[in-house]
PDB file of C-alpha atoms in Angstrom:
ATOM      1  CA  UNK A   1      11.177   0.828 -18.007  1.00 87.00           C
ATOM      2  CA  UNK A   2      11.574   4.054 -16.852  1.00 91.00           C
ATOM      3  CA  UNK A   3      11.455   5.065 -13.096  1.00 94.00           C
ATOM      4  CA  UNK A   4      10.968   8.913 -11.189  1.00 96.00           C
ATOM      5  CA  UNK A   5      13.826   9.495  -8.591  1.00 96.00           C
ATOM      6  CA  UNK A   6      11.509  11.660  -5.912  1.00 95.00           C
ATOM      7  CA  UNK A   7      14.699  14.091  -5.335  1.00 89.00           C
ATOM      8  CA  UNK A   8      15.229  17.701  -6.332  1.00 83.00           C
ATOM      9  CA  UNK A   9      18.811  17.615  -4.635  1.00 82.00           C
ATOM     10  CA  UNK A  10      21.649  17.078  -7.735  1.00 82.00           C
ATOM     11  CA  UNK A  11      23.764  15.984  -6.160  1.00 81.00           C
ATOM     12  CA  UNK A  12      21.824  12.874  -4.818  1.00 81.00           C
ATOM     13  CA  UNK A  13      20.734  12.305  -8.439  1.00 85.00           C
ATOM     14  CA  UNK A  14      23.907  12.501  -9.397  1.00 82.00           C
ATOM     15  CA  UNK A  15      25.292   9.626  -7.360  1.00 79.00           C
ATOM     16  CA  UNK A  16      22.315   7.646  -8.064  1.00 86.00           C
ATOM     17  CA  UNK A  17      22.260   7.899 -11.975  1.00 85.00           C
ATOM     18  CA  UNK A  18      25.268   6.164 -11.961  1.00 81.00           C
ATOM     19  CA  UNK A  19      24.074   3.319 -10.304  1.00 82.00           C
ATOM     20  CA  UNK A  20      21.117   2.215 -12.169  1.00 85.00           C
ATOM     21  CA  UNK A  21      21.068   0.226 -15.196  1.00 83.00           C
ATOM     22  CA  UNK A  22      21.060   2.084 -18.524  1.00 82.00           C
ATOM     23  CA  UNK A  23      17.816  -0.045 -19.426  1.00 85.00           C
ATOM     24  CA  UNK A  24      15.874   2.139 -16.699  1.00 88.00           C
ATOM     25  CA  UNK A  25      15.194   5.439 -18.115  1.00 90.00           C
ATOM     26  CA  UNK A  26      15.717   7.914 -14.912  1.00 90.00           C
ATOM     27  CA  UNK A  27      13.528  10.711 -14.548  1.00 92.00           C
ATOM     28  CA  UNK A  28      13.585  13.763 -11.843  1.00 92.00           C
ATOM     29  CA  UNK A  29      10.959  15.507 -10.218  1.00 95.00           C
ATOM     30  CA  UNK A  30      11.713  18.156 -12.836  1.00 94.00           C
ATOM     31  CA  UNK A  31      11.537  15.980 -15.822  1.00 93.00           C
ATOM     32  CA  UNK A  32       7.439  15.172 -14.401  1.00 96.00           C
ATOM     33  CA  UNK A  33       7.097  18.853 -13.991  1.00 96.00           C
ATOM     34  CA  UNK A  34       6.832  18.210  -9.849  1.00 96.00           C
ATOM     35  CA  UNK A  35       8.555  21.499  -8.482  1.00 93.00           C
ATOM     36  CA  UNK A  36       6.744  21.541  -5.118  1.00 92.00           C
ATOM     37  CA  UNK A  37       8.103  20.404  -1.772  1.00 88.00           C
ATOM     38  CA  UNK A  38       7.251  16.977  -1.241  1.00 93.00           C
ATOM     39  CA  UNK A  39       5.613  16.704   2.377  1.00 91.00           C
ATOM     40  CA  UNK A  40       8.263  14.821   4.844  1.00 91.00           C
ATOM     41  CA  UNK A  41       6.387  14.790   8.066  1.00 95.00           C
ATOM     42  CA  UNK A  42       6.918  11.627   9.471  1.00 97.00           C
ATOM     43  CA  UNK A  43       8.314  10.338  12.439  1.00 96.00           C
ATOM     44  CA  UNK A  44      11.235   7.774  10.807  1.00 97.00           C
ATOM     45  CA  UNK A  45      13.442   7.934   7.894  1.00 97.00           C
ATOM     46  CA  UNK A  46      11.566   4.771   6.658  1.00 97.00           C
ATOM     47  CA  UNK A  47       8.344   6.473   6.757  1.00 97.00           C
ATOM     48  CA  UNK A  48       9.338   9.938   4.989  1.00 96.00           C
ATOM     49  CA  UNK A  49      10.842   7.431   1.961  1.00 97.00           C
ATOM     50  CA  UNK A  50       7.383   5.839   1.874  1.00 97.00           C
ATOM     51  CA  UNK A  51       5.653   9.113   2.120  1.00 97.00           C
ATOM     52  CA  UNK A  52       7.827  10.731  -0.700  1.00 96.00           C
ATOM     53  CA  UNK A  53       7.075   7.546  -3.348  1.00 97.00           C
ATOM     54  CA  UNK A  54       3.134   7.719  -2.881  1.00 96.00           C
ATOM     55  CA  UNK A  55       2.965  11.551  -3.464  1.00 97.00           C
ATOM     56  CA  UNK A  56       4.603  11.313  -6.953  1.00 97.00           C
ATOM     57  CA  UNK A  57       2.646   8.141  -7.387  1.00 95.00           C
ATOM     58  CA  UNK A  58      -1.087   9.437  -6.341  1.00 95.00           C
ATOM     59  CA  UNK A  59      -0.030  13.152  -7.632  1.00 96.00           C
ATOM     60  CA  UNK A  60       1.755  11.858 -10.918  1.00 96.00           C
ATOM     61  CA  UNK A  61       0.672   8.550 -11.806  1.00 96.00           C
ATOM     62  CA  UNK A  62       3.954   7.471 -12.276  1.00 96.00           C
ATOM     63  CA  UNK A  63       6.496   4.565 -10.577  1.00 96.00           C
ATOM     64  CA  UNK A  64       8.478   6.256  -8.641  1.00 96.00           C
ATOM     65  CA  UNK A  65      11.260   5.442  -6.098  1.00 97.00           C
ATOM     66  CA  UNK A  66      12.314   8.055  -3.086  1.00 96.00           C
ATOM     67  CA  UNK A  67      15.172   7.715  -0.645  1.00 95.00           C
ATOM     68  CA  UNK A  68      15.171   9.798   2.809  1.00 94.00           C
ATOM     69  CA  UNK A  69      18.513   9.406   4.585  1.00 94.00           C
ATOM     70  CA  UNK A  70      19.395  10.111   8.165  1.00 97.00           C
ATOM     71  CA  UNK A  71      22.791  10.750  10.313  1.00 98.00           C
ATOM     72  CA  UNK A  72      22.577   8.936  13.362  1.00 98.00           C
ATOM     73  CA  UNK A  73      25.115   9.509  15.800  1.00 98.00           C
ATOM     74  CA  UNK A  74      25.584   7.371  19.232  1.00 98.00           C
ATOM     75  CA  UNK A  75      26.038  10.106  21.806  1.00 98.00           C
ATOM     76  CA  UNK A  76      23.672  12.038  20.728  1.00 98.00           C
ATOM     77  CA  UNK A  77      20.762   9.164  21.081  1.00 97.00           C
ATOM     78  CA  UNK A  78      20.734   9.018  17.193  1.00 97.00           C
ATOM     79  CA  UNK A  79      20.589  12.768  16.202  1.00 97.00           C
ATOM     80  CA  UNK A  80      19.731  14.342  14.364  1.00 98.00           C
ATOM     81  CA  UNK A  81      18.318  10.974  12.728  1.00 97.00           C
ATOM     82  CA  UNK A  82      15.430  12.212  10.429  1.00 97.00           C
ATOM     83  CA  UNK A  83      15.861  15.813  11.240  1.00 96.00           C
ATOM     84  CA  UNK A  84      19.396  15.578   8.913  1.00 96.00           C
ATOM     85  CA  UNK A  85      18.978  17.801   6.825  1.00 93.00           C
ATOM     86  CA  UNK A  86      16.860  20.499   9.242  1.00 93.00           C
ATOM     87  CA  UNK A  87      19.277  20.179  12.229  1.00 97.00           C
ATOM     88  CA  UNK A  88      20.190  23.635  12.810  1.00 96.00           C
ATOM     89  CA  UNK A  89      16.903  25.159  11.262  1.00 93.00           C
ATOM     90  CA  UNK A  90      14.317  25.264   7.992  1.00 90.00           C
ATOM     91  CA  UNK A  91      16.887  26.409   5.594  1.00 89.00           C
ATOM     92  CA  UNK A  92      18.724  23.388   5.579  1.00 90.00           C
ATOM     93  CA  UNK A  93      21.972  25.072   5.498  1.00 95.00           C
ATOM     94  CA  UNK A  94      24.821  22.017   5.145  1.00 95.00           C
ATOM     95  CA  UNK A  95      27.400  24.101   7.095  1.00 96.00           C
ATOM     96  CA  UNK A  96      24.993  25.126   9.844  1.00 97.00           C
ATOM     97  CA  UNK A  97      24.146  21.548  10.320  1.00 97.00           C
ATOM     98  CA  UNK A  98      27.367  20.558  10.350  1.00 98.00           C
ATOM     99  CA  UNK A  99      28.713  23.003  13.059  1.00 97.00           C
ATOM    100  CA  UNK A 100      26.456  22.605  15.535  1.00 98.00           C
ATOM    101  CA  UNK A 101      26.594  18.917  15.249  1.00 98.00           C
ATOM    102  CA  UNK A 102      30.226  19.233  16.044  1.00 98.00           C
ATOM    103  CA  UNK A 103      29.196  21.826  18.699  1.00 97.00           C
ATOM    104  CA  UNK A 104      26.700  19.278  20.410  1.00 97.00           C
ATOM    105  CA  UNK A 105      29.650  16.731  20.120  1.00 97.00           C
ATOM    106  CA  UNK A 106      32.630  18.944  21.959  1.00 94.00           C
ATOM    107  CA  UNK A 107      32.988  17.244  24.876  1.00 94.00           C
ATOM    108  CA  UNK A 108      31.935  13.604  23.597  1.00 96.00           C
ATOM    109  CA  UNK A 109      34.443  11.125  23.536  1.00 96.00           C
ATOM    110  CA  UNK A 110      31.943   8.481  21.747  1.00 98.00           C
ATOM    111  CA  UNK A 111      32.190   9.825  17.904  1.00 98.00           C
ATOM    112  CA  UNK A 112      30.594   6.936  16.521  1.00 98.00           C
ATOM    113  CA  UNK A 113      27.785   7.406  14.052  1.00 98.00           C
ATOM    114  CA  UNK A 114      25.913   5.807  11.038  1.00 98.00           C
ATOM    115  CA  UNK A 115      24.124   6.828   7.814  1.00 98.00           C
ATOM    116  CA  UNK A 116      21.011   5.327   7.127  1.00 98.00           C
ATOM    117  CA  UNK A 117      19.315   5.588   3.539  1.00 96.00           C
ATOM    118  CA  UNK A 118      15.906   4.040   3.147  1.00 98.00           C
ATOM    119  CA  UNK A 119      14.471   3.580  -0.320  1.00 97.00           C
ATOM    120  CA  UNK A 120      11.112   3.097  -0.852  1.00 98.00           C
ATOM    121  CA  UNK A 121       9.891   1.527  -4.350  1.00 97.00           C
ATOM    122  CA  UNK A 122       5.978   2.520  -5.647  1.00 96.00           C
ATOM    123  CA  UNK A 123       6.180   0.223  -8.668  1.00 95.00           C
ATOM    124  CA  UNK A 124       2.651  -1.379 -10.257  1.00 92.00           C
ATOM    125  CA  UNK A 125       0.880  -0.743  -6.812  1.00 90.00           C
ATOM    126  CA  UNK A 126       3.170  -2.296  -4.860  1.00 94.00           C
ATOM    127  CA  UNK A 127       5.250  -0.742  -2.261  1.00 96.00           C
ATOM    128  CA  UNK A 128       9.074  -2.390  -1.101  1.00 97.00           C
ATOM    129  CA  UNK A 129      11.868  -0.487   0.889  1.00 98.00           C
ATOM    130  CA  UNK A 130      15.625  -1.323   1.011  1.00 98.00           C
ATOM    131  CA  UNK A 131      17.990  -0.063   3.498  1.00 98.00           C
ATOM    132  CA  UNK A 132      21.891   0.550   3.188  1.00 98.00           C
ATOM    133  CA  UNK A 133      23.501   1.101   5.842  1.00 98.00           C
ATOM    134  CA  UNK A 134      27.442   2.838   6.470  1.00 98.00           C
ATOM    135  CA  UNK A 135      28.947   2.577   9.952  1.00 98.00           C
ATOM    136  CA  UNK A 136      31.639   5.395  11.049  1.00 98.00           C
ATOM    137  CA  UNK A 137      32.719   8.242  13.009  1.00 98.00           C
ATOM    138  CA  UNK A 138      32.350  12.077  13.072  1.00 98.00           C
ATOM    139  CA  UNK A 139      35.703  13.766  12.847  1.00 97.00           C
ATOM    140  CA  UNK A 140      36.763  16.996  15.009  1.00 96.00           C
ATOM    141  CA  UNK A 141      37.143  19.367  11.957  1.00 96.00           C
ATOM    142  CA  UNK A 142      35.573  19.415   7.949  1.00 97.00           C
ATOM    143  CA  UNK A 143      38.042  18.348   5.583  1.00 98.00           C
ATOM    144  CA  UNK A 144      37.298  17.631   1.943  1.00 97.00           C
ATOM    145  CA  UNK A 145      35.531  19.181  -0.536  1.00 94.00           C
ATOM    146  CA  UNK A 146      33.498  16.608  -2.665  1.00 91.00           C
ATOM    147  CA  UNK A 147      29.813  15.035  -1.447  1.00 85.00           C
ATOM    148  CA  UNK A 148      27.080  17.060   0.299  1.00 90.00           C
ATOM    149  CA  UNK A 149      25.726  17.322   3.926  1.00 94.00           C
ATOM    150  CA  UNK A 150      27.801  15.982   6.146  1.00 97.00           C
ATOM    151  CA  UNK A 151      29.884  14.663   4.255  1.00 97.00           C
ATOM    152  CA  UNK A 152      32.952  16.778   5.131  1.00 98.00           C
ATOM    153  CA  UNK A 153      32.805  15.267   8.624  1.00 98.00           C
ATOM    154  CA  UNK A 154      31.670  11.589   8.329  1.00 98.00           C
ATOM    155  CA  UNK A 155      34.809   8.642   8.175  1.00 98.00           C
ATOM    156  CA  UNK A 156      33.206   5.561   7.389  1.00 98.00           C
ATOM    157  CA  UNK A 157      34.955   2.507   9.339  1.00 98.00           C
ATOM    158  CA  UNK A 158      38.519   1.420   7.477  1.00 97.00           C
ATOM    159  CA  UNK A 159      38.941   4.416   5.816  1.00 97.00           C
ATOM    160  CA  UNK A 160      41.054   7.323   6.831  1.00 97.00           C
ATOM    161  CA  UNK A 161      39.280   9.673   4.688  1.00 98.00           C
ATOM    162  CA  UNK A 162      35.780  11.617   5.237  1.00 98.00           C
ATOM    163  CA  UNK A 163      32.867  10.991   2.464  1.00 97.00           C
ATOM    164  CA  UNK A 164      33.993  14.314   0.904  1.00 97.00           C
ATOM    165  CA  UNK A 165      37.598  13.393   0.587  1.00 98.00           C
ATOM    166  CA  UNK A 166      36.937   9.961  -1.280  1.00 97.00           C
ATOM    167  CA  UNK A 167      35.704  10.218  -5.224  1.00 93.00           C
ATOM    168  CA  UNK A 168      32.222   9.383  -5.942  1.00 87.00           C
ATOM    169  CA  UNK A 169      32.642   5.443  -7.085  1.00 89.00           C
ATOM    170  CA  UNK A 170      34.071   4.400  -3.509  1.00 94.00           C
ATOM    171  CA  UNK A 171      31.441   6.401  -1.789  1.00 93.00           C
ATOM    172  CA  UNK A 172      28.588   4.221  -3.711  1.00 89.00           C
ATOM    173  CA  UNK A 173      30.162   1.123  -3.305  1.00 93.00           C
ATOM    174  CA  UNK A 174      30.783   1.812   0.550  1.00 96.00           C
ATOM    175  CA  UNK A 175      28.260   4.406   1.265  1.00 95.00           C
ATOM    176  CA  UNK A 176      24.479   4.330   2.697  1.00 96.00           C
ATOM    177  CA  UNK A 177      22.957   4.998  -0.162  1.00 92.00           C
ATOM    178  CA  UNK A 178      24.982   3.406  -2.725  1.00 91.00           C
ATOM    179  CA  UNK A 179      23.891  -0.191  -0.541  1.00 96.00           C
ATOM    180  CA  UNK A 180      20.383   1.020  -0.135  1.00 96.00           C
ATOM    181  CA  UNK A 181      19.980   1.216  -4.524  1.00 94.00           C
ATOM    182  CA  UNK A 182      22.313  -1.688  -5.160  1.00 94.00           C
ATOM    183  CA  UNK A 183      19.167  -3.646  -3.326  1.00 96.00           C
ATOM    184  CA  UNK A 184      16.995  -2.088  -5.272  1.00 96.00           C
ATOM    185  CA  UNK A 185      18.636  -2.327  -8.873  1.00 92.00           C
ATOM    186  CA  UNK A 186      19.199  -5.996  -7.613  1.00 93.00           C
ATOM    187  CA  UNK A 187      15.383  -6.223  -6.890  1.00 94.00           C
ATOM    188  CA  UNK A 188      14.546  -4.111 -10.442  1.00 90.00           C
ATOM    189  CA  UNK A 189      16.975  -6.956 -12.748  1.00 86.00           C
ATOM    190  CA  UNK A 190      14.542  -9.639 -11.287  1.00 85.00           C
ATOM    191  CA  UNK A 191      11.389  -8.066 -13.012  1.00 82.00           C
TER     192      UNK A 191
END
């Protein structure tokens, strides 16, 4: 079987390649020779997911899964939620994001926050999503250099350490997105 991953962000692939089962041939939006932007323009992290798998699906013709991911933090009524990776503007600058969402957070005592990763599976014209989600808190300062986004200031619950301070096995097994394609390898050794 072999399966596109609807991401042009490395890093992401990264993480994910070394989840799935070596059975499932992975291929990136490069490998199909997809180098435009897919559209994301809807209103949930659910629906961009779904969005992303039927463009490489209609576009492509082939099975495809896509992930969008979200940072959802309490006292900010779930910002920047789907805007994650746009916070602070179109250039989707990590740091940017990062600093004002500490900026909008100054004077909050409430640091709690989530990651959200839906995945959305186009596979023999059928559509199925799985969601992983990682409960935590957004620390005063960035510390750590590994991960991506907001990593650098993200402590999931029990852990004293931010996503980019922890190696890349413990963030899959405790992470967002690690749950979110553990459901959907679990789903992919039933076929």
């Amino acid at each position: 079987m072999q399966l596109v991953f609807a991401t042009n962000n490395l890093n992401k692939l990264k993480e994910v390649q070394s989840l799935i089962p070596k059975h499932i041939k992975l291929l990136s939006l490069k490998d199909i020779n997809c180098l435009e932007d897919i559209p994301e323009t809807q209103p949930t992290i659910e629906g961009n997911a779904i969005q992303k798998a039927k463009y490489v699906k209609t576009n492509y013709g082939y099975d495809c899964f896509a992930d969008d991911t979200g940072l959802e933090v309490e006292a900010l009524n779930g910002e920047p939620g789907v805007f994650s990776a746009r916070y602070a503007g179109p250039k989707r600058d990590a740091n940017d994001n990062m600093d004002l969402l500490l900026n909008n957070l100054e004077y909050k005592k409430n640091r709690n926050a989530q990651f959200k990763t839906v995945v959305a599976l186009h596979l023999n014209s059928k559509l199925k999503t799985f969601t992983g989600i990682c409960e935590g808190k957004i620390t005063g300062t960035k510390r750590g250099n590994k991960g991506f986004g907001y990593d650098p200031i993200f402590q999931p619950n029990g852990y004293n350490e931010t996503f980019a301070e922890i190696d890349l096995e413990l963030k899959n097994k405790i992470g967002h997105r690690g749950k979110a394609v553990m459901q959907l390898v679990s789903f992919l050794n039933t076929l």
